[in-house]
Short mmCIF file of C-alpha atoms in Angstrom, two decimals:
data_model
loop_
_atom_site.label_atom_id
_atom_site.label_comp_id
_atom_site.label_asym_id
_atom_site.label_seq_id
_atom_site.Cartn_x
_atom_site.Cartn_y
_atom_site.Cartn_z
CA UNK A 1 126.68 207.97 161.28
CA UNK A 2 128.86 209.09 158.82
CA UNK A 3 130.86 206.13 156.92
CA UNK A 4 134.64 205.61 157.56
CA UNK A 5 136.99 206.21 154.71
CA UNK A 6 138.00 202.39 154.25
CA UNK A 7 134.57 201.52 154.13
CA UNK A 8 133.81 203.13 150.75
CA UNK A 9 136.33 201.47 148.73
CA UNK A 10 134.93 197.77 150.08
CA UNK A 11 131.27 198.87 149.10
CA UNK A 12 132.37 200.11 145.79
CA UNK A 13 134.22 196.90 145.31
CA UNK A 14 131.53 194.66 146.41
CA UNK A 15 129.14 196.53 143.68
CA UNK A 16 131.37 196.17 140.98
CA UNK A 17 131.83 192.44 141.79
CA UNK A 18 128.23 191.95 141.71
CA UNK A 19 127.65 193.80 138.54
CA UNK A 20 130.48 191.91 136.91
CA UNK A 21 129.24 188.78 137.88
CA UNK A 22 125.82 189.64 136.50
CA UNK A 23 127.52 190.88 133.22
CA UNK A 24 129.56 187.44 132.97
CA UNK A 25 126.08 185.07 133.62
CA UNK A 26 124.53 186.93 131.14
CA UNK A 27 127.22 186.61 128.50
CA UNK A 28 127.57 182.83 129.23
CA UNK A 29 123.89 182.53 129.04
CA UNK A 30 124.01 182.96 125.42
CA UNK A 31 123.91 180.33 123.01
CA UNK A 32 126.86 178.17 122.41
CA UNK A 33 127.65 175.40 119.99
CA UNK A 34 128.27 171.81 121.02
CA UNK A 35 130.54 169.03 119.63
CA UNK A 36 127.77 167.82 117.23
CA UNK A 37 127.06 171.44 116.19
CA UNK A 38 123.51 171.76 118.08
CA UNK A 39 123.34 175.15 120.28
CA UNK A 40 122.94 174.27 124.10
CA UNK A 41 122.93 176.56 127.30
CA UNK A 42 126.18 176.78 128.79
CA UNK A 43 125.03 176.11 132.40
CA UNK A 44 122.00 174.28 131.79
CA UNK A 45 123.34 172.05 128.97
CA UNK A 46 119.84 172.07 127.58
CA UNK A 47 119.64 172.15 123.84
CA UNK A 48 118.23 175.34 122.61
CA UNK A 49 116.54 176.09 119.15
CA UNK A 50 118.75 176.17 116.01
CA UNK A 51 119.02 178.59 113.40
CA UNK A 52 116.74 178.09 110.24
CA UNK A 53 118.83 176.79 107.24
CA UNK A 54 118.46 176.98 103.39
CA UNK A 55 119.85 175.16 100.74
CA UNK A 56 119.29 175.41 96.84
CA UNK A 57 119.52 172.87 93.84
CA UNK A 58 118.97 173.47 90.08
CA UNK A 59 117.02 170.47 88.78
CA UNK A 60 116.16 169.73 84.97
CA UNK A 61 112.64 170.15 84.06
CA UNK A 62 112.67 166.53 82.87
CA UNK A 63 113.42 165.16 86.36
CA UNK A 64 110.93 167.29 88.23
CA UNK A 65 108.31 164.99 87.49
CA UNK A 66 110.34 162.26 89.46
CA UNK A 67 110.66 164.65 92.36
CA UNK A 68 107.08 165.54 92.64
CA UNK A 69 105.79 161.89 91.87
CA UNK A 70 102.10 160.95 91.02
CA UNK A 71 99.70 163.52 92.49
CA UNK A 72 102.43 165.16 94.38
CA UNK A 73 103.18 161.79 96.50
CA UNK A 74 106.90 161.81 96.58
CA UNK A 75 107.17 165.54 97.44
CA UNK A 76 104.77 165.29 100.39
CA UNK A 77 106.52 161.92 101.57
CA UNK A 78 110.26 163.89 101.65
CA UNK A 79 108.88 166.86 103.58
CA UNK A 80 106.66 164.69 106.13
CA UNK A 81 109.60 162.72 106.68
CA UNK A 82 112.26 165.27 106.77
CA UNK A 83 110.40 168.19 108.28
CA UNK A 84 111.45 170.64 105.44
CA UNK A 85 109.83 172.85 103.40
CA UNK A 86 110.50 172.59 99.49
CA UNK A 87 109.24 174.98 96.77
CA UNK A 88 110.14 175.39 93.19
CA UNK A 89 110.74 178.52 91.04
CA UNK A 90 111.81 179.09 87.43
CA UNK A 91 115.56 179.03 86.94
CA UNK A 92 115.59 178.83 83.01
CA UNK A 93 113.74 177.52 80.07
CA UNK A 94 115.29 174.09 80.80
CA UNK A 95 115.43 173.99 84.69
CA UNK A 96 113.80 175.28 88.01
CA UNK A 97 115.61 176.14 91.20
CA UNK A 98 114.31 173.79 94.06
CA UNK A 99 114.89 175.93 97.55
CA UNK A 100 115.04 173.76 100.60
CA UNK A 101 114.36 175.12 103.90
CA UNK A 102 114.35 173.59 107.68
CA UNK A 103 115.13 174.18 111.29
CA UNK A 104 118.52 173.32 111.11
CA UNK A 105 121.41 171.99 108.59
CA UNK A 106 120.90 168.24 108.83
CA UNK A 107 117.28 168.44 108.13
CA UNK A 108 117.86 170.37 104.99
CA UNK A 109 120.91 168.05 103.95
CA UNK A 110 118.70 165.12 104.62
CA UNK A 111 115.88 166.52 102.13
CA UNK A 112 118.31 167.10 99.70
CA UNK A 113 119.56 163.62 99.94
CA UNK A 114 116.42 162.35 99.50
CA UNK A 115 115.56 164.74 96.38
CA UNK A 116 119.16 163.53 94.63
CA UNK A 117 117.67 160.05 95.38
CA UNK A 118 114.80 160.38 93.50
CA UNK A 119 116.30 162.43 90.20
CA UNK A 120 118.80 159.42 90.20
CA UNK A 121 116.10 157.06 89.34
CA UNK A 122 115.25 156.30 85.55
CA UNK A 123 112.86 158.53 83.91
CA UNK A 124 109.59 157.00 82.85
CA UNK A 125 108.57 158.34 79.44
CA UNK A 126 106.19 157.28 76.62
CA UNK A 127 107.46 156.71 72.94
CA UNK A 128 105.30 155.90 69.97
CA UNK A 129 106.39 153.20 66.87
CA UNK A 130 104.74 152.96 63.65
CA UNK A 131 103.80 149.50 62.52
CA UNK A 132 102.50 148.17 59.44
CA UNK A 133 98.71 147.52 60.03
CA UNK A 134 98.89 144.30 58.39
CA UNK A 135 101.54 143.28 61.34
CA UNK A 136 99.16 144.26 64.18
CA UNK A 137 97.89 140.75 64.17
CA UNK A 138 101.25 139.17 64.80
CA UNK A 139 101.77 141.69 67.66
CA UNK A 140 98.53 140.95 69.25
CA UNK A 141 98.65 137.14 68.93
CA UNK A 142 95.80 135.04 70.00
CA UNK A 143 93.56 137.17 72.61
CA UNK A 144 96.50 139.54 73.03
CA UNK A 145 98.98 136.79 74.16
CA UNK A 146 101.99 137.97 72.19
CA UNK A 147 101.41 141.42 73.40
CA UNK A 148 101.12 140.49 76.89
CA UNK A 149 104.36 138.44 76.37
CA UNK A 150 106.03 141.76 75.12
CA UNK A 151 104.75 143.35 78.20
CA UNK A 152 106.29 141.01 80.60
CA UNK A 153 109.65 140.65 78.78
CA UNK A 154 110.31 144.28 78.64
CA UNK A 155 108.49 145.57 81.80
CA UNK A 156 106.98 148.39 80.03
CA UNK A 157 103.20 149.19 79.32
CA UNK A 158 102.43 148.46 75.47
CA UNK A 159 99.14 148.97 73.65
CA UNK A 160 98.03 149.77 69.91
CA UNK A 161 96.47 153.02 69.40
CA UNK A 162 92.91 152.51 69.42
CA UNK A 163 92.20 154.29 65.81
CA UNK A 164 94.54 153.29 62.89
CA UNK A 165 97.05 156.04 61.87
CA UNK A 166 96.23 155.21 58.31
CA UNK A 167 94.94 152.38 56.25
CA UNK A 168 98.49 150.73 56.38
CA UNK A 169 100.23 151.87 59.28
CA UNK A 170 99.24 151.79 63.10
CA UNK A 171 100.75 153.44 66.21
CA UNK A 172 101.88 151.33 69.18
CA UNK A 173 102.51 153.07 72.40
CA UNK A 174 105.19 152.29 74.68
CA UNK A 175 105.50 153.80 78.39
CA UNK A 176 108.58 152.75 80.77
CA UNK A 177 112.40 153.64 81.25
CA UNK A 178 114.62 153.86 78.40
CA UNK A 179 115.94 150.40 78.77
CA UNK A 180 112.36 149.05 79.24
CA UNK A 181 111.37 150.91 75.94
CA UNK A 182 114.37 149.59 74.13
CA UNK A 183 113.61 145.86 74.81
CA UNK A 184 109.93 146.45 73.97
CA UNK A 185 111.03 148.13 70.57
CA UNK A 186 113.50 145.16 70.07
CA UNK A 187 110.47 142.41 70.39
CA UNK A 188 107.97 144.49 68.23
CA UNK A 189 110.59 144.64 65.56
CA UNK A 190 110.81 140.95 65.46
CA UNK A 191 107.44 140.33 65.27
CA UNK A 192 106.98 142.91 62.33
CA UNK A 193 109.97 141.08 60.78
CA UNK A 194 108.23 137.71 61.20
CA UNK A 195 105.16 139.00 59.74
CA UNK A 196 107.31 140.30 56.65
CA UNK A 197 108.93 137.26 56.15
CA UNK A 198 105.94 135.43 55.96
CA UNK A 199 104.48 137.60 53.57
CA UNK A 200 107.81 136.92 51.34
CA UNK A 201 107.48 133.34 51.47
CA UNK A 202 104.04 133.62 50.56
CA UNK A 203 105.13 135.35 47.22
CA UNK A 204 107.66 132.84 46.48
CA UNK A 205 105.67 130.44 44.25
CA UNK A 206 107.87 127.75 44.66
CA UNK A 207 107.00 127.44 48.48
CA UNK A 208 103.46 127.04 47.72
CA UNK A 209 103.86 123.46 46.69
CA UNK A 210 102.89 121.02 49.56
CA UNK A 211 104.06 117.74 50.18
CA UNK A 212 100.99 115.31 49.17
CA UNK A 213 99.58 114.09 52.42
CA UNK A 214 99.13 110.63 52.98
CA UNK A 215 95.77 109.97 54.63
CA UNK A 216 94.30 107.45 57.02
CA UNK A 217 90.48 106.89 56.61
CA UNK A 218 88.80 110.36 57.08
CA UNK A 219 86.08 108.51 59.32
CA UNK A 220 86.21 105.82 61.72
CA UNK A 221 82.79 104.88 61.33
CA UNK A 222 82.69 105.17 57.47
CA UNK A 223 86.16 104.45 56.39
CA UNK A 224 86.82 105.96 52.89
CA UNK A 225 88.57 103.49 50.14
CA UNK A 226 91.91 104.47 49.02
CA UNK A 227 92.42 105.35 45.12
CA UNK A 228 92.43 102.63 43.17
CA UNK A 229 91.85 99.96 45.86
CA UNK A 230 91.13 96.26 45.22
CA UNK A 231 90.10 95.04 41.93
CA UNK A 232 87.63 97.63 41.58
CA UNK A 233 88.61 99.87 38.67
CA UNK A 234 87.56 103.31 38.47
CA UNK A 235 86.20 104.78 35.05
CA UNK A 236 89.02 106.29 33.24
CA UNK A 237 88.67 110.20 32.98
CA UNK A 238 89.62 110.02 29.27
CA UNK A 239 87.06 107.37 28.34
CA UNK A 240 84.27 109.56 30.02
CA UNK A 241 82.80 112.94 28.25
CA UNK A 242 83.84 116.03 29.98
CA UNK A 243 81.42 118.29 31.68
CA UNK A 244 82.92 121.57 30.81
CA UNK A 245 81.21 125.16 31.16
CA UNK A 246 82.10 128.34 29.26
CA UNK A 247 85.95 129.14 28.96
CA UNK A 248 87.08 131.12 31.95
CA UNK A 249 90.39 131.75 33.48
CA UNK A 250 91.15 130.70 37.27
CA UNK A 251 93.05 134.17 37.36
CA UNK A 252 89.84 135.86 36.42
CA UNK A 253 86.91 133.81 38.86
CA UNK A 254 83.33 134.35 38.36
CA UNK A 255 80.79 135.50 40.75
CA UNK A 256 80.97 133.79 43.75
CA UNK A 257 83.98 131.32 43.03
CA UNK A 258 87.06 130.73 45.25
CA UNK A 259 90.14 128.62 44.83
CA UNK A 260 90.23 125.77 47.31
CA UNK A 261 92.05 122.67 48.14
CA UNK A 262 90.58 119.57 48.63
CA UNK A 263 92.20 117.83 51.69
CA UNK A 264 90.17 115.03 52.76
CA UNK A 265 87.17 113.14 51.30
CA UNK A 266 84.40 110.85 53.13
CA UNK A 267 82.05 110.68 50.26
CA UNK A 268 80.69 113.32 47.61
CA UNK A 269 78.14 114.24 50.61
CA UNK A 270 80.67 114.64 52.85
CA UNK A 271 84.28 116.01 52.39
CA UNK A 272 86.60 119.19 53.54
CA UNK A 273 88.23 121.67 51.67
CA UNK A 274 91.00 124.57 52.59
CA UNK A 275 90.66 127.84 51.58
CA UNK A 276 93.60 129.18 49.10
CA UNK A 277 95.31 132.21 50.52
CA UNK A 278 97.69 133.48 53.00
CA UNK A 279 96.16 131.23 55.57
CA UNK A 280 97.59 128.14 53.37
CA UNK A 281 101.17 129.55 54.11
CA UNK A 282 100.23 130.14 57.81
CA UNK A 283 99.10 126.39 58.39
CA UNK A 284 102.37 125.46 56.69
CA UNK A 285 104.53 127.26 58.98
CA UNK A 286 102.34 126.15 61.94
CA UNK A 287 103.26 122.75 61.07
CA UNK A 288 106.66 123.20 60.81
CA UNK A 289 107.26 125.16 63.97
CA UNK A 290 104.99 122.31 65.86
CA UNK A 291 107.20 119.64 64.23
CA UNK A 292 110.32 121.13 65.35
CA UNK A 293 108.91 122.02 68.89
CA UNK A 294 107.46 118.52 69.66
CA UNK A 295 109.94 116.76 68.26
CA UNK A 296 112.08 117.61 71.54
CA UNK A 297 111.54 115.29 74.34
CA UNK A 298 111.74 117.94 77.06
CA UNK A 299 108.90 120.02 75.41
CA UNK A 300 106.85 116.79 74.97
CA UNK A 301 107.26 116.10 78.75
CA UNK A 302 106.22 120.03 79.57
CA UNK A 303 102.86 119.34 78.02
CA UNK A 304 102.04 115.64 78.98
CA UNK A 305 98.50 115.21 79.42
CA UNK A 306 97.30 113.32 82.79
CA UNK A 307 93.83 112.35 81.66
CA UNK A 308 92.37 113.72 78.01
CA UNK A 309 88.94 114.32 77.96
CA UNK A 310 86.44 114.48 75.03
CA UNK A 311 86.33 117.63 73.13
CA UNK A 312 90.20 118.62 73.98
CA UNK A 313 92.43 120.31 71.54
CA UNK A 314 95.72 118.45 71.60
CA UNK A 315 99.29 118.17 69.39
CA UNK A 316 99.50 114.50 68.10
CA UNK A 317 101.74 113.28 65.41
CA UNK A 318 100.37 112.04 62.04
CA UNK A 319 101.42 108.64 61.74
CA UNK A 320 101.61 108.82 57.89
CA UNK A 321 104.21 111.60 58.08
CA UNK A 322 105.59 111.90 60.94
CA UNK A 323 104.83 115.65 61.51
CA UNK A 324 102.72 117.36 64.36
CA UNK A 325 99.28 118.75 63.70
CA UNK A 326 96.52 120.15 65.74
CA UNK A 327 93.86 117.57 66.58
CA UNK A 328 90.52 117.16 68.96
CA UNK A 329 89.44 114.42 70.71
CA UNK A 330 86.33 113.50 68.82
CA UNK A 331 85.91 110.18 70.95
CA UNK A 332 87.29 107.97 73.33
CA UNK A 333 86.73 104.46 72.67
CA UNK A 334 87.63 101.11 74.11
CA UNK A 335 90.99 99.46 72.94
CA UNK A 336 90.08 96.27 71.20
CA UNK A 337 93.50 94.94 71.46
CA UNK A 338 94.13 95.55 75.00
CA UNK A 339 91.06 95.36 77.46
CA UNK A 340 91.03 97.85 80.07
CA UNK A 341 92.55 100.39 78.10
CA UNK A 342 90.95 103.15 75.64
CA UNK A 343 92.03 104.69 72.36
CA UNK A 344 91.50 108.22 71.04
CA UNK A 345 89.77 109.02 68.12
CA UNK A 346 91.58 112.21 66.83
CA UNK A 347 89.93 114.64 64.56
CA UNK A 348 92.61 116.81 62.53
CA UNK A 349 90.58 120.03 62.26
CA UNK A 350 92.98 121.54 59.64
CA UNK A 351 92.62 118.82 57.62
CA UNK A 352 89.40 116.85 58.23
CA UNK A 353 90.89 113.51 58.58
CA UNK A 354 90.86 111.33 61.67
CA UNK A 355 93.46 108.74 63.37
CA UNK A 356 93.41 106.51 66.16
CA UNK A 357 96.27 107.42 68.71
CA UNK A 358 96.95 106.19 72.51
CA UNK A 359 96.18 108.69 74.99
CA UNK A 360 100.29 108.81 76.14
CA UNK A 361 100.70 109.98 72.33
CA UNK A 362 98.83 113.17 72.48
CA UNK A 363 100.11 116.66 74.35
CA UNK A 364 98.58 119.73 75.66
CA UNK A 365 98.71 122.35 72.80
CA UNK A 366 101.00 125.29 73.53
CA UNK A 367 98.69 128.62 73.19
CA UNK A 368 100.57 130.38 70.70
CA UNK A 369 99.89 127.19 68.13
CA UNK A 370 96.01 127.94 68.69
CA UNK A 371 96.32 131.56 66.80
CA UNK A 372 95.49 130.21 63.40
CA UNK A 373 92.04 129.47 62.68
CA UNK A 374 91.20 125.73 61.81
CA UNK A 375 91.28 125.47 58.18
CA UNK A 376 88.92 122.37 57.22
CA UNK A 377 85.67 123.65 56.08
CA UNK A 378 82.83 120.57 55.65
CA UNK A 379 80.99 120.58 52.42
CA UNK A 380 78.64 118.39 50.29
CA UNK A 381 78.58 118.46 46.57
CA UNK A 382 75.50 120.49 45.43
CA UNK A 383 72.95 118.81 43.01
CA UNK A 384 73.69 115.19 42.75
CA UNK A 385 72.91 112.07 44.63
CA UNK A 386 73.89 108.60 44.27
CA UNK A 387 72.35 106.54 41.50
CA UNK A 388 71.32 103.68 44.18
CA UNK A 389 68.57 106.20 45.28
CA UNK A 390 66.73 105.71 42.06
CA UNK A 391 65.29 102.70 43.16
CA UNK A 392 63.60 104.49 46.51
CA UNK A 393 60.18 105.74 45.70
CA UNK A 394 60.86 108.71 48.01
CA UNK A 395 62.86 111.11 46.63
CA UNK A 396 63.43 113.12 49.24
CA UNK A 397 66.83 111.98 51.32
CA UNK A 398 66.45 110.93 54.75
CA UNK A 399 67.65 113.40 57.63
CA UNK A 400 68.68 110.87 59.30
CA UNK A 401 70.25 108.70 56.82
CA UNK A 402 73.90 108.73 56.58
CA UNK A 403 74.32 109.86 53.25
CA UNK A 404 78.23 109.56 52.86
CA UNK A 405 77.22 105.58 53.19
CA UNK A 406 75.42 105.65 50.45
CA UNK A 407 78.32 105.90 47.88
CA UNK A 408 79.93 103.35 45.98
CA UNK A 409 83.46 103.17 46.73
CA UNK A 410 84.03 103.31 42.89
CA UNK A 411 82.36 107.04 42.83
CA UNK A 412 84.25 107.77 45.79
CA UNK A 413 87.61 106.76 44.20
CA UNK A 414 86.38 108.46 41.06
CA UNK A 415 85.53 111.77 43.06
CA UNK A 416 89.10 111.53 44.89
CA UNK A 417 90.77 111.67 41.36
CA UNK A 418 88.69 114.48 39.86
CA UNK A 419 89.29 116.28 42.90
CA UNK A 420 93.14 115.59 43.53
CA UNK A 421 92.33 115.32 47.04
CA UNK A 422 95.28 115.85 49.19
CA UNK A 423 97.43 116.62 46.14
CA UNK A 424 97.16 120.34 46.87
CA UNK A 425 96.06 121.05 43.21
CA UNK A 426 94.12 124.13 43.24
CA UNK A 427 90.16 124.00 42.05
CA UNK A 428 87.24 126.49 42.21
CA UNK A 429 84.32 126.04 44.21
CA UNK A 430 81.05 127.89 44.61
CA UNK A 431 78.48 127.59 47.34
CA UNK A 432 74.74 127.33 46.05
CA UNK A 433 72.92 125.70 48.94
CA UNK A 434 73.23 124.62 52.41
CA UNK A 435 71.73 121.80 54.25
CA UNK A 436 71.48 121.25 58.20
CA UNK A 437 74.57 120.01 60.16
CA UNK A 438 74.82 117.52 62.75
CA UNK A 439 75.37 118.96 66.29
CA UNK A 440 77.29 116.79 68.74
CA UNK A 441 75.02 118.12 71.41
CA UNK A 442 71.49 116.99 71.41
CA UNK A 443 68.87 119.81 71.13
CA UNK A 444 71.43 122.74 70.12
CA UNK A 445 70.80 123.76 66.58
CA UNK A 446 74.43 123.34 64.50
CA UNK A 447 75.75 125.53 61.75
CA UNK A 448 74.58 124.85 58.08
CA UNK A 449 76.90 122.84 55.97
CA UNK A 450 77.41 124.54 52.54
CA UNK A 451 76.62 122.49 49.41
CA UNK A 452 79.08 123.65 46.41
CA UNK A 453 79.52 123.23 42.70
CA UNK A 454 83.40 122.29 42.19
CA UNK A 455 85.56 122.88 38.88
CA UNK A 456 88.55 121.86 37.84
CA UNK A 457 90.70 123.30 35.12
CA UNK A 458 90.30 120.99 31.76
CA UNK A 459 93.59 119.88 30.09
CA UNK A 460 93.54 122.68 27.31
CA UNK A 461 94.02 124.81 30.33
CA UNK A 462 91.29 127.38 29.46
CA UNK A 463 88.04 125.45 30.35
CA UNK A 464 86.46 124.39 33.71
CA UNK A 465 85.27 121.45 34.35
CA UNK A 466 81.95 120.91 36.83
CA UNK A 467 82.93 118.00 38.74
CA UNK A 468 79.27 117.11 39.78
CA UNK A 469 78.16 117.16 36.12
CA UNK A 470 81.21 114.86 35.32
CA UNK A 471 80.11 112.33 37.77
CA UNK A 472 76.74 112.88 36.03
CA UNK A 473 78.17 112.37 32.67
CA UNK A 474 80.32 109.04 33.87
CA UNK A 475 77.09 107.35 35.06
CA UNK A 476 78.40 107.59 38.60
CA UNK A 477 75.60 110.18 40.13
CA UNK A 478 72.24 111.74 39.06
CA UNK A 479 71.05 115.00 39.61
CA UNK A 480 68.74 115.62 42.61
CA UNK A 481 65.82 117.88 42.45
CA UNK A 482 65.52 118.40 46.31
CA UNK A 483 66.16 121.58 47.74
CA UNK A 484 68.47 121.13 50.96
CA UNK A 485 67.73 124.51 52.19
CA UNK A 486 64.10 123.45 52.93
CA UNK A 487 65.31 121.52 55.85
CA UNK A 488 66.87 124.44 57.52
CA UNK A 489 65.08 126.36 60.44
CA UNK A 490 63.58 129.76 59.90
CA UNK A 491 66.24 130.92 62.16
CA UNK A 492 69.11 129.57 60.11
CA UNK A 493 67.58 131.09 57.09
CA UNK A 494 67.65 134.29 58.75
CA UNK A 495 71.34 134.21 59.45
CA UNK A 496 72.21 133.19 55.96
CA UNK A 497 70.26 135.90 54.32
CA UNK A 498 68.07 133.48 52.85
CA UNK A 499 64.06 133.51 52.33
CA UNK A 500 61.68 131.14 51.56
CA UNK A 501 61.26 132.38 47.78
CA UNK A 502 62.07 129.73 45.05
CA UNK A 503 65.03 127.97 44.69
CA UNK A 504 66.22 130.43 41.99
CA UNK A 505 65.92 133.44 44.46
CA UNK A 506 67.90 131.43 46.83
CA UNK A 507 70.67 130.65 44.87
CA UNK A 508 70.93 134.06 43.44
CA UNK A 509 71.23 135.27 46.81
CA UNK A 510 73.74 132.83 47.71
CA UNK A 511 75.98 133.60 44.71
CA UNK A 512 75.72 137.28 45.18
CA UNK A 513 76.85 136.63 48.94
CA UNK A 514 79.76 134.20 48.18
CA UNK A 515 81.27 136.46 45.68
CA UNK A 516 82.47 138.68 48.55
CA UNK A 517 83.88 135.69 50.44
CA UNK A 518 86.83 136.02 52.69
CA UNK A 519 89.94 134.13 52.33
CA UNK A 520 89.84 133.36 55.85
CA UNK A 521 88.33 129.82 56.63
CA UNK A 522 86.45 131.36 59.66
CA UNK A 523 84.49 133.32 57.44
CA UNK A 524 83.01 130.99 55.20
CA UNK A 525 79.02 130.64 55.31
CA UNK A 526 76.62 132.36 53.01
CA UNK A 527 78.36 135.78 52.51
CA UNK A 528 81.79 134.96 53.55
CA UNK A 529 82.20 138.34 55.48
CA UNK A 530 81.73 139.26 59.02
CA UNK A 531 78.40 140.66 59.78
CA UNK A 532 78.32 140.70 63.36
CA UNK A 533 75.73 137.82 63.86
CA UNK A 534 76.18 134.69 65.67
CA UNK A 535 79.11 132.74 65.92
CA UNK A 536 77.50 130.14 64.21
CA UNK A 537 77.12 132.26 61.17
CA UNK A 538 80.88 133.43 61.16
CA UNK A 539 82.76 130.57 62.31
CA UNK A 540 81.15 127.33 61.09
CA UNK A 541 84.59 125.22 61.07
CA UNK A 542 86.89 127.56 62.84
CA UNK A 543 87.75 128.16 66.08
CA UNK A 544 84.41 127.18 67.50
CA UNK A 545 84.35 123.99 65.42
CA UNK A 546 83.05 121.27 67.65
CA UNK A 547 81.22 118.77 65.22
CA UNK A 548 82.93 115.19 65.81
CA UNK A 549 84.08 113.41 62.54
CA UNK A 550 81.32 110.88 62.40
CA UNK A 551 78.64 112.87 63.93
CA UNK A 552 77.44 109.82 66.29
CA UNK A 553 78.60 111.54 69.74
#
């Protein structure tokens, strides 16, 4: 059947309408942007996959480590947090191009913000400071305490280079931000300045004179009579012959001779000396700083001790001069005047004297005051013995006898006058022998005590007077033929470098070794130098000093 005329346009119209609708549907089906910038389906309203986005940053080479981080951790964290892909390429000699790619502009912008935040952080760098080798001890402090304090205050990592730059210089390495490095440099400069000032003071001869130290009896068990005590008169030095030795200048000391101060005397068989040198000024500065610090009530309250114990190192005021010193609690005794209470017997390890003190009058020692080594070295006068021993049939002194109690007070007084005890006059010593020391711990071998010869300058300013021979010349002592080194054990002889040969060879060995003695109180035994042996050989009366004053505990 043939279609009528009017039906044809209708059919064509419907066909065109369907085609137009299909075209419009396909047109609106395409991606459109919503108000947030995301692409959505116009009819379904679902978010469609956005177009990839890219951005670039120019970053200085010095800031690249901040973006990458340690082992690339920071860069990995940014990429995982944002989903962006970050790569670097060379821009020029001083910077690099950072390319950021992401599935959307939002992802790229977030990654860009995180990168800029990292580059805004302070940069960690490492710098070096060259300091004098002599100032390294001041920078390090005791057991590295001062160096740790510099690190704590500056928040930087500071360490000394393992190998010295030269004999006179050493490098200090500092790692941190610019601000941290600046603070560390200032603190290091302060330590170097303090060391420099100390050495300048040492060169000032006017500061080498000390005030005479008024002493309490050196030992609670055997008090030393004070000079010119009672009605007993010492033998006048002018009336007695002088035991002089060959002419010798104190500036040109002989083999094994060193200058010392005699700080405390119990008797010629037991006294204490301090070596003359830089440590003398160091001790003076220590006493000055301790006196200033502990004179303030708030500082004493900060270091108050609740229960002192035997052997504790404390800070105490010396009752004769009102200055503060380091001391060791050598005994805790009952208070005879206040039943139920105790009193502390303090041993001042830098001087060798003692003092009774109430427990509430001692305080904890600030760690920085422990840095200098203890200065007092216990000695005995060699080749002499009390005249009273002539009456004994056995010339060998008893090892258990308290030989310092055998000396007549007149002899002790004269010995104090000859040695200028606590008057800080330089005299010369020479180690010639050793004897066994008393150990405070039962069954433990103690460090040998050096036997020395002491020499004082004669009135003519040239000759040296042998103080031991002077006592003999005045009839206050006599020569002894007993060799104290025979009492030493084989291990002690081995550490001292002595043999069982005759006394002549032993004295020769001692003289040769003592010639190279250091000016540090911690290094005086036989050779006076660090040999890498046991602490007993190197530090007889220094940091590890634990011998009690009277040897009875």
